[in-house]
mmCIF file of C-alpha atoms in Angstrom:
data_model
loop_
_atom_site.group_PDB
_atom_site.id
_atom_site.type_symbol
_atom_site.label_atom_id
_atom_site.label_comp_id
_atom_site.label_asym_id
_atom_site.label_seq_id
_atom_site.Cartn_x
_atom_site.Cartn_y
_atom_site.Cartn_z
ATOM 1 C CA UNK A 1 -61.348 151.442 114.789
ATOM 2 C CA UNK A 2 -59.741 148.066 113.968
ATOM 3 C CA UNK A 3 -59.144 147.202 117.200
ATOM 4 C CA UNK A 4 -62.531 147.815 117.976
ATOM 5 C CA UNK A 5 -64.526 145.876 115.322
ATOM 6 C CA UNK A 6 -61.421 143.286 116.169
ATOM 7 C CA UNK A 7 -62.712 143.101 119.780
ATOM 8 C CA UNK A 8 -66.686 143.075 118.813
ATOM 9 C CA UNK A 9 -65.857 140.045 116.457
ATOM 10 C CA UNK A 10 -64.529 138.278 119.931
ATOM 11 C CA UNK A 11 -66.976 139.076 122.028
ATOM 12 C CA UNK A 12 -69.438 137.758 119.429
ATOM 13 C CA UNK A 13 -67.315 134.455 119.017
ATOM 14 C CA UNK A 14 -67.885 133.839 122.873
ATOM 15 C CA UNK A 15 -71.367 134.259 123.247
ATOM 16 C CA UNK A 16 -71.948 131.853 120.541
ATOM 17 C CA UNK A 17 -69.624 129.502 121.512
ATOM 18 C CA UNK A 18 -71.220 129.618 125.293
ATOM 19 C CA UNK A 19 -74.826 128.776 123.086
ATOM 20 C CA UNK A 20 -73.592 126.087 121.517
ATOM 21 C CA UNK A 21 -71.761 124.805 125.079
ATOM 22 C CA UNK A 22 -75.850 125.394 126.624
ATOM 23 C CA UNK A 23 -77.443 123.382 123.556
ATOM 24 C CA UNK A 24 -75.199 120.257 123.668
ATOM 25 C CA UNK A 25 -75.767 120.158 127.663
ATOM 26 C CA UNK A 26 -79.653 119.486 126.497
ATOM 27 C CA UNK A 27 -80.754 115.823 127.448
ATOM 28 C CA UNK A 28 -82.059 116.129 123.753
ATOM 29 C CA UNK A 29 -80.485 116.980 121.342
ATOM 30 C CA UNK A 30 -81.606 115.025 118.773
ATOM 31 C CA UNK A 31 -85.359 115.030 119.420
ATOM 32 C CA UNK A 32 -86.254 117.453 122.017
ATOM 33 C CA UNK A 33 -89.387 115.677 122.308
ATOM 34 C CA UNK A 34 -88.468 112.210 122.914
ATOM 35 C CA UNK A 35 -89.201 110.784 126.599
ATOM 36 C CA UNK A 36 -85.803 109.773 128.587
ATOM 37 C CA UNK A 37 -85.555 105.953 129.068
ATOM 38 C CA UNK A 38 -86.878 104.639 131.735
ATOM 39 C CA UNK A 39 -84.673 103.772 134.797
ATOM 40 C CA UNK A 40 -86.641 100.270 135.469
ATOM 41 C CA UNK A 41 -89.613 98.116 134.214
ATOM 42 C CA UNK A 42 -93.044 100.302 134.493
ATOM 43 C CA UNK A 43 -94.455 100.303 137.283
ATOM 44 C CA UNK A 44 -97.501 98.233 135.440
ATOM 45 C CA UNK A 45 -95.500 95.418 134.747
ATOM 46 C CA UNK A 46 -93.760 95.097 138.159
ATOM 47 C CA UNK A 47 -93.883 91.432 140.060
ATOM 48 C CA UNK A 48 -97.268 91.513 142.165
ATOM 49 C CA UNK A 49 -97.759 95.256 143.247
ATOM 50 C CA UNK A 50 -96.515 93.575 146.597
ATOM 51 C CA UNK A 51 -94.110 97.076 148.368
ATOM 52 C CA UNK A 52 -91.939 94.334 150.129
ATOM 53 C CA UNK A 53 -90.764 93.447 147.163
ATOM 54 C CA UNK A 54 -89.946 96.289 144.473
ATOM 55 C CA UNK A 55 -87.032 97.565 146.441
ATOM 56 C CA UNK A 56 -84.919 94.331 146.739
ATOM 57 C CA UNK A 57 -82.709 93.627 143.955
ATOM 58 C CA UNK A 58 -83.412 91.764 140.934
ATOM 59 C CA UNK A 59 -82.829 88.160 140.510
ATOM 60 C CA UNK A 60 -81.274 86.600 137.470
ATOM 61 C CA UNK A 61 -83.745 86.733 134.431
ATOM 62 C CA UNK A 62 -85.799 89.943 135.553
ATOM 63 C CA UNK A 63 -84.147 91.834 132.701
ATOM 64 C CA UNK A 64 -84.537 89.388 129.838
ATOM 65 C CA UNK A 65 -88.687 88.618 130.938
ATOM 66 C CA UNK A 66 -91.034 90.822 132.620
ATOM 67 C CA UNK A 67 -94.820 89.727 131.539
ATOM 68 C CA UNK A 68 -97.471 92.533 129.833
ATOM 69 C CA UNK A 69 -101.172 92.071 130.751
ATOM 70 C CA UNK A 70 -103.163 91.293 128.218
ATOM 71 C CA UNK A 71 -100.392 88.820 126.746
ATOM 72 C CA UNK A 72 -101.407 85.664 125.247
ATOM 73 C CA UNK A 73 -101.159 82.191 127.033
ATOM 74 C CA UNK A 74 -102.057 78.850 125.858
ATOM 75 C CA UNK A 75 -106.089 79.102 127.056
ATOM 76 C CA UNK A 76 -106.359 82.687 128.088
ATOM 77 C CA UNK A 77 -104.278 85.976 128.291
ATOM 78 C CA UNK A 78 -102.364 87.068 131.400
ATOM 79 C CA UNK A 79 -104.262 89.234 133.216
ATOM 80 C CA UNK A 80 -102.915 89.998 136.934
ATOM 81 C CA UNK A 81 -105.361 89.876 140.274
ATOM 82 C CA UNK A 82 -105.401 92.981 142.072
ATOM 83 C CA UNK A 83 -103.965 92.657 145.238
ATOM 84 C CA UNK A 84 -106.292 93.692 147.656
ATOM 85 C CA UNK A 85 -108.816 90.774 145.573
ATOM 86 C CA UNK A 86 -106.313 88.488 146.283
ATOM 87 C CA UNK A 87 -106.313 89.246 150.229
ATOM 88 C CA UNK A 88 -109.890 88.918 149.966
ATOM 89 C CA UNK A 89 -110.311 85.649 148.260
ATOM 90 C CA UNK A 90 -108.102 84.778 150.365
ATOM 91 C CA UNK A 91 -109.397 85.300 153.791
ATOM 92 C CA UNK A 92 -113.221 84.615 152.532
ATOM 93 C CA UNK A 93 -111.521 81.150 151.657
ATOM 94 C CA UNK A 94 -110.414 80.792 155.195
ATOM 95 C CA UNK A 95 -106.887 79.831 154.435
ATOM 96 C CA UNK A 96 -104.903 78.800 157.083
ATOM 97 C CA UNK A 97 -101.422 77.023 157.915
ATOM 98 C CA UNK A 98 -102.931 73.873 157.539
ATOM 99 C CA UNK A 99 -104.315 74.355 153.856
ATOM 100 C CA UNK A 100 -102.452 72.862 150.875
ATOM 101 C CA UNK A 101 -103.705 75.559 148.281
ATOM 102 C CA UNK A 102 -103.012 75.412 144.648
ATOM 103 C CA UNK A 103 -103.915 78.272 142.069
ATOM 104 C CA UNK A 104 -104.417 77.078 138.606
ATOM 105 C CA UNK A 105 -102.831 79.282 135.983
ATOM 106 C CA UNK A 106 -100.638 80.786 138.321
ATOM 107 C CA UNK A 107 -99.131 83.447 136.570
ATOM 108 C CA UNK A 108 -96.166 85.822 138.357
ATOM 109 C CA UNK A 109 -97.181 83.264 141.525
ATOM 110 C CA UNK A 110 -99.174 86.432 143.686
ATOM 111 C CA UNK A 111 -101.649 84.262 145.002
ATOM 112 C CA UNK A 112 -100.277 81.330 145.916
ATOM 113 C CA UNK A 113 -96.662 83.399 147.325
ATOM 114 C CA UNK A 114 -99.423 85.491 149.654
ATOM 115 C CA UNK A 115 -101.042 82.495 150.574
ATOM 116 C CA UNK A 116 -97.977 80.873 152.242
ATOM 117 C CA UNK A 117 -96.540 84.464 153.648
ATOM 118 C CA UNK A 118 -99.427 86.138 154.682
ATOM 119 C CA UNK A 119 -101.487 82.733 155.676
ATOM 120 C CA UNK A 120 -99.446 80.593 156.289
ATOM 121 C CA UNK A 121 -100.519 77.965 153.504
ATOM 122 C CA UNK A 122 -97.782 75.109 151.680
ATOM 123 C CA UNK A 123 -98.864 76.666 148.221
ATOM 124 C CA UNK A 124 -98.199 75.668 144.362
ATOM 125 C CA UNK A 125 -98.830 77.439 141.204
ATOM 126 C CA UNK A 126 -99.274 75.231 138.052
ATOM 127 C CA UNK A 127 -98.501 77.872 135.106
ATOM 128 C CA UNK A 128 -98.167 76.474 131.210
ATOM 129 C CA UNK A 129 -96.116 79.398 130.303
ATOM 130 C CA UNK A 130 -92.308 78.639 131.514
ATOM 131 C CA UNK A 131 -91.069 82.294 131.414
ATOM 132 C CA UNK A 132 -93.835 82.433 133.931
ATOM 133 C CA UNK A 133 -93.158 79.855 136.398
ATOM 134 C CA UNK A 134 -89.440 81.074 136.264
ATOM 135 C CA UNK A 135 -90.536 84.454 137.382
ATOM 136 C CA UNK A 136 -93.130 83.123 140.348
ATOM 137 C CA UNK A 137 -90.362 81.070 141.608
ATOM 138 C CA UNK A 138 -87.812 84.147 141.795
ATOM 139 C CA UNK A 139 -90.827 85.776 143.046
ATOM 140 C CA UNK A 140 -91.298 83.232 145.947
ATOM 141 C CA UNK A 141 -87.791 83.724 146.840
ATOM 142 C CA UNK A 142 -87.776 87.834 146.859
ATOM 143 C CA UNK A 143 -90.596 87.153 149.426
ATOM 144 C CA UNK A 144 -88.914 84.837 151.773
ATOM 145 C CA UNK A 145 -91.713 81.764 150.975
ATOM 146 C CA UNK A 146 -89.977 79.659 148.707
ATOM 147 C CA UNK A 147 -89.946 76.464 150.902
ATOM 148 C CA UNK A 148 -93.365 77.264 151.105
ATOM 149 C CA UNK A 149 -94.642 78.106 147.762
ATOM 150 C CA UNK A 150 -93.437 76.455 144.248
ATOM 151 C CA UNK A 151 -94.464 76.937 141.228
ATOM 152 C CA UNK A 152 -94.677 73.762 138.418
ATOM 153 C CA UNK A 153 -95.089 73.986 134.729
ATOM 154 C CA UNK A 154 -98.040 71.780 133.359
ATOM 155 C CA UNK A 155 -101.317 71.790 131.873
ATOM 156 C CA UNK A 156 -103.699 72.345 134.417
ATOM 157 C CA UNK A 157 -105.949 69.829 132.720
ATOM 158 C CA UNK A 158 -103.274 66.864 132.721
ATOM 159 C CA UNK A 159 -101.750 68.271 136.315
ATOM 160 C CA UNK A 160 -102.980 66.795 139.699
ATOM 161 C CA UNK A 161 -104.410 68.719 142.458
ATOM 162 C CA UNK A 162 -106.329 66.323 143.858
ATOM 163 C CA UNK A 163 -104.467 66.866 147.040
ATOM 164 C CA UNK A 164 -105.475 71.135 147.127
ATOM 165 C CA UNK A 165 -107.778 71.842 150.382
ATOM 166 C CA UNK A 166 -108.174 75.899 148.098
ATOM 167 C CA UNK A 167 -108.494 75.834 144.704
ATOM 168 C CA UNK A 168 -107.902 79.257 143.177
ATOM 169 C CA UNK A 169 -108.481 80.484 139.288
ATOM 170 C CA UNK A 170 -108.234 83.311 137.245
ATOM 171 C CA UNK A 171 -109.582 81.360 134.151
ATOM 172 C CA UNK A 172 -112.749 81.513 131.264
ATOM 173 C CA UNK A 173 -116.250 80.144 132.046
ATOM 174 C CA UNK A 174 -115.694 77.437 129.119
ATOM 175 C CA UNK A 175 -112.494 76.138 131.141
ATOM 176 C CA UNK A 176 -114.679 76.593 134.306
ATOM 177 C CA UNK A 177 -116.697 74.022 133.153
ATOM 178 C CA UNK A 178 -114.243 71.700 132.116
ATOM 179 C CA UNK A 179 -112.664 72.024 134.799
ATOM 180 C CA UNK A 180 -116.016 71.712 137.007
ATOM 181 C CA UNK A 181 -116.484 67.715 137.249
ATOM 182 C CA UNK A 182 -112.980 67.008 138.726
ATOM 183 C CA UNK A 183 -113.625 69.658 141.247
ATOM 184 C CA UNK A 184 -116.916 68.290 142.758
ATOM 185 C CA UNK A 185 -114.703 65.284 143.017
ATOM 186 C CA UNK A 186 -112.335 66.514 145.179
ATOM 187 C CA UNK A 187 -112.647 65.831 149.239
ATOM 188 C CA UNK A 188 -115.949 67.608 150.524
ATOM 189 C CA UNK A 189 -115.292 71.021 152.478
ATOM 190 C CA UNK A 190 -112.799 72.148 149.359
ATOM 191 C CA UNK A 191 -113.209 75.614 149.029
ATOM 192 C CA UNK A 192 -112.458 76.923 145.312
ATOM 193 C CA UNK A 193 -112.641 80.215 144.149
ATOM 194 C CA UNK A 194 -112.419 82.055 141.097
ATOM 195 C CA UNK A 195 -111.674 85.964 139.926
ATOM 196 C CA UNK A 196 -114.870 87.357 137.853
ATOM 197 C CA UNK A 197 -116.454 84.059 136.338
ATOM 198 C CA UNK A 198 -118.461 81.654 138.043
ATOM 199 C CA UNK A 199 -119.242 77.556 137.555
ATOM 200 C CA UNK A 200 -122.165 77.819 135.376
ATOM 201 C CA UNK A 201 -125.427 76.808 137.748
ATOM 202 C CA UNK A 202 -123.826 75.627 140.625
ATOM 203 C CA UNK A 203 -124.525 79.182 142.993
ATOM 204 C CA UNK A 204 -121.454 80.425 144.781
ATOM 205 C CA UNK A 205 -121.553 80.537 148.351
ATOM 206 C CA UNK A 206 -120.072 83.544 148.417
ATOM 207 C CA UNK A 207 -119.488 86.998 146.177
ATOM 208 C CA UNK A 208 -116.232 88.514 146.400
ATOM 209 C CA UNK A 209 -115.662 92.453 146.086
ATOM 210 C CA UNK A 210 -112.742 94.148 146.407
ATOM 211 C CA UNK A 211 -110.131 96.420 144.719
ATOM 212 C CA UNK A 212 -112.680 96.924 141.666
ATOM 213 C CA UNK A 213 -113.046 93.406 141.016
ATOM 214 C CA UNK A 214 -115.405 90.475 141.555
ATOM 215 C CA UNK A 215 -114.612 86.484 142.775
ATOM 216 C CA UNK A 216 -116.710 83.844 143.784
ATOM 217 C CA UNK A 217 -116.198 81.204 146.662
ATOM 218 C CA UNK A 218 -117.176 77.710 145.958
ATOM 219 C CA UNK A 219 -117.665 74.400 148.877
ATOM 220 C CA UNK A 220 -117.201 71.580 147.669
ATOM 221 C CA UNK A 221 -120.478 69.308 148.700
ATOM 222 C CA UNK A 222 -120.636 65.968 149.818
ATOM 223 C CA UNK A 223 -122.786 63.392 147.660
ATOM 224 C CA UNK A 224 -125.832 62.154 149.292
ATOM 225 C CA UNK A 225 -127.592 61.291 145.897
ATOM 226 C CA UNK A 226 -129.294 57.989 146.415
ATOM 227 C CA UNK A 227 -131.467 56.029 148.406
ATOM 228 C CA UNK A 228 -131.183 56.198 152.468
ATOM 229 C CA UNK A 229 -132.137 54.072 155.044
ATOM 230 C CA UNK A 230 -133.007 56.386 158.116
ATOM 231 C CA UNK A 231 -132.720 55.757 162.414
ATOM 232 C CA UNK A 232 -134.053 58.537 164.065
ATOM 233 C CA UNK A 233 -134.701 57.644 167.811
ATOM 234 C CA UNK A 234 -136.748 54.089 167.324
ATOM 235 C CA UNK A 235 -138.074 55.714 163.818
ATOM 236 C CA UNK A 236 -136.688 53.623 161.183
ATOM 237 C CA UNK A 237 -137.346 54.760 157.068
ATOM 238 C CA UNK A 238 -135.987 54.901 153.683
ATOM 239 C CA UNK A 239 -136.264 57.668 151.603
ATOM 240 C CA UNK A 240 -134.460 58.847 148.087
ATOM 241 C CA UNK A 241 -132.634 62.358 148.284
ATOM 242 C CA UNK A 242 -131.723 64.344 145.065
ATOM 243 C CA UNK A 243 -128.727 66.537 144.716
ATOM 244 C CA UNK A 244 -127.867 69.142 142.675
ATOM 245 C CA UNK A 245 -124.553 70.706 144.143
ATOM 246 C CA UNK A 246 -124.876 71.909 147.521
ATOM 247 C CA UNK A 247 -129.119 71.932 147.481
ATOM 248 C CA UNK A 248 -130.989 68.535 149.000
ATOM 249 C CA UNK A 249 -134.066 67.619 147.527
ATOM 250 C CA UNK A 250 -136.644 65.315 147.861
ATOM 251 C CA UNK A 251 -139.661 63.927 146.368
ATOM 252 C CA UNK A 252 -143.098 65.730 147.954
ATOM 253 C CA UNK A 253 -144.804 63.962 150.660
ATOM 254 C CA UNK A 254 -142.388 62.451 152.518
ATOM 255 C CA UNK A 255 -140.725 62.746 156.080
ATOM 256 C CA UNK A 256 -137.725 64.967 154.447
ATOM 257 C CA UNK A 257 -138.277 67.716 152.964
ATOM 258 C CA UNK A 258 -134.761 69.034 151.723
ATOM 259 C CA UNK A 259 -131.556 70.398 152.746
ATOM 260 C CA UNK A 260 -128.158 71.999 152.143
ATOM 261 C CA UNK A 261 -124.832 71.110 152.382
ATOM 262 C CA UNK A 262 -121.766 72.917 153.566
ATOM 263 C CA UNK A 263 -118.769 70.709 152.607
ATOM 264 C CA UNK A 264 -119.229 67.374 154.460
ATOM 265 C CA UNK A 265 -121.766 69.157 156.367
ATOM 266 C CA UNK A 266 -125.680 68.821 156.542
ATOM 267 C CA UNK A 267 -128.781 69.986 157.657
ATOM 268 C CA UNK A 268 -132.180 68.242 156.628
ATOM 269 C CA UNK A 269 -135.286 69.880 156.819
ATOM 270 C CA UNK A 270 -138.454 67.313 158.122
ATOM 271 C CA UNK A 271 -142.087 68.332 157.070
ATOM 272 C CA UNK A 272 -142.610 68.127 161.312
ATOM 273 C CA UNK A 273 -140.014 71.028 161.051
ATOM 274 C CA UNK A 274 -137.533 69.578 163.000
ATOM 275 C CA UNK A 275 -134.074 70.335 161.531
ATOM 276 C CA UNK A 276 -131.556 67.464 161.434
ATOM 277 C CA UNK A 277 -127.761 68.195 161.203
ATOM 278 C CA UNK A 278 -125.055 65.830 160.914
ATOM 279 C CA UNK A 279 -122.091 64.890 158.822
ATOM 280 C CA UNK A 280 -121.705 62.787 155.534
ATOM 281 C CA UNK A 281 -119.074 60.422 155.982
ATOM 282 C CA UNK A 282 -119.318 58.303 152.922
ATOM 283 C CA UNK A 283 -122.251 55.870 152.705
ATOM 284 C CA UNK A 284 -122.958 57.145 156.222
ATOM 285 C CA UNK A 285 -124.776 60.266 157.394
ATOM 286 C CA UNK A 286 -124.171 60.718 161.795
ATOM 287 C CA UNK A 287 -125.962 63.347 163.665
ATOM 288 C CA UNK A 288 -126.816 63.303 166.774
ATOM 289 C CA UNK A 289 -129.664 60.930 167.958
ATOM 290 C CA UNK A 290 -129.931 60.011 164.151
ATOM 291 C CA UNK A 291 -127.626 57.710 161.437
ATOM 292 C CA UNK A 292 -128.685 57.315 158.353
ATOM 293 C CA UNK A 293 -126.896 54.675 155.629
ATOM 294 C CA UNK A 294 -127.059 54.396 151.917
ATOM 295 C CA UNK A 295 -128.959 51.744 150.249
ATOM 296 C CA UNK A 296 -128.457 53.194 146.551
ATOM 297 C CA UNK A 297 -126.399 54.901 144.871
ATOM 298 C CA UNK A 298 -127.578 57.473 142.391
ATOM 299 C CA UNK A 299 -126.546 56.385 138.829
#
């Protein structure tokens, strides 16, 4: 009977002892709720959504700064474009290997790094946040474009990019505006465009939609404000035009009507109908069979 009871008391011993082994195996012990770490960043905070990318290995820095949307910058939070919007600002911009293209409050560097890989473009970011520009330019280098596309810290207000042929932004309509007079002063046929806010009245040429999100694509027009002396075959008149952005107006009653401009590009509309096209070089307008010169400047 001893042995017996001697036996059930080991038999006992085991099967608690092989519980306890199962318990402490758990990956929770502690809190059998808690979530396991995570192996890597999350997926919401990883460089650019680009696939090329998120399998090569990390550069140094990755670990100590990976950016959160929503965080706050100097003017406006970070807020990343979505990829396919970037492709299609992109390509609506017409950006090609002979574009300089700079993106104003460049962020993790997406646009301006597809830009130079996927258009070919000499790109540059100008970011305020440092942490930022550090991670566009290991960016730039996971995708094989770094001799292609840089990234600068600066103040996009105090920065030059008077030399951009594509202006991109991901910016506020206040800073829009701001930023609005210098770009109607850079070289006619500049094509800017910006993620979800627009320049105030000056109409887009284009509306942008893609990956659930809106841009707008901007030309930069010549100025043909003033007072022009026309030659049109052995026709010889002056006339004022008015501008307002890209639309041509003039007063009613005379032998021009209007017109538009499409960069350095323009088409006049005469009250006979005819249409005259030519290009704005300057003080001088040449189409062909027709010149016209400025007299006046507009104040």
């Amino acid at each position: 009977m001893k042995t017996a009871l001697v036996m059930f008391a080991l038999l006992l011993a085991a099967a608690a002892s092989a519980q306890v082994q199962i318990i402490t195996q758990s990956p929770h012990p502690q809190n059998p709720l808690a979530l396991p770490e995570p192996a890597g960043p999350p997926a919401a905070t990883a460089p650019i959504g680009l696939s090329t990318w998120q399998d090569q290995k990390a550069l140094p820095g990755d670990s100590q700064y990976r950016p959160e949307p929503g965080q706050a910058g100097k003017d406006v939070i970070w807020l990343p474009t979505p990829d396919e919007l970037v492709q299609a600002m992109l390509k609506s911009a017409n950006v090609g290997p002979a574009d300089i293209l700079v993106d104003l409050g460049s962020g993790d560097g997406r646009i301006a790094i597809a830009a130079a890989r996927d258009f070919g473009a000499l790109a540059r970011g100008v970011e305020y946040n440092g942490d930022l520009v550090a991670l566009a330019n290991r960016n730039a280098r996971r995708a094989g474009v770094s001799d292609r596309a840089t990234f600068v810290q600066g103040d996009i207000f105090q920065t030059s990019f008077a030399d951009a042929t594509v202006v991109t932004m991901y910016l506020l309509p206040t800073l829009n505006l701001r930023l609005r007079p210098q770009l109607l002063q850079m070289r006619p046929g500049t094509r800017i465009v910006s993620n979800s806010f627009t320049l105030g009245e000056w109409i887009p040429e284009k509306t942008i939609n893609a990956g659930g999100a809106t841009a707008y694509l901007w030309v930069v027009p010549a100025n043909v404000g003033g007072r022009w002396a026309f030659e049109i075959g052995g026709h010889r008149f002056a006339q004022k035009l008015e501008q307002q952005f890209q639309i041509v107006n003039a007063a009613p009653g005379q032998r021009i009507q209007g017109g538009r401009l499409d960069g350095p590009l323009l088409e006049l509309q005469m009250a006979d109908g005819t249409v005259l096209s030519g290009e704005v070089r300057g003080d001088q307008i040449h189409g062909h069979g027709w010149n016209a010169y400025r007299i006046k400047a507009t104040n």
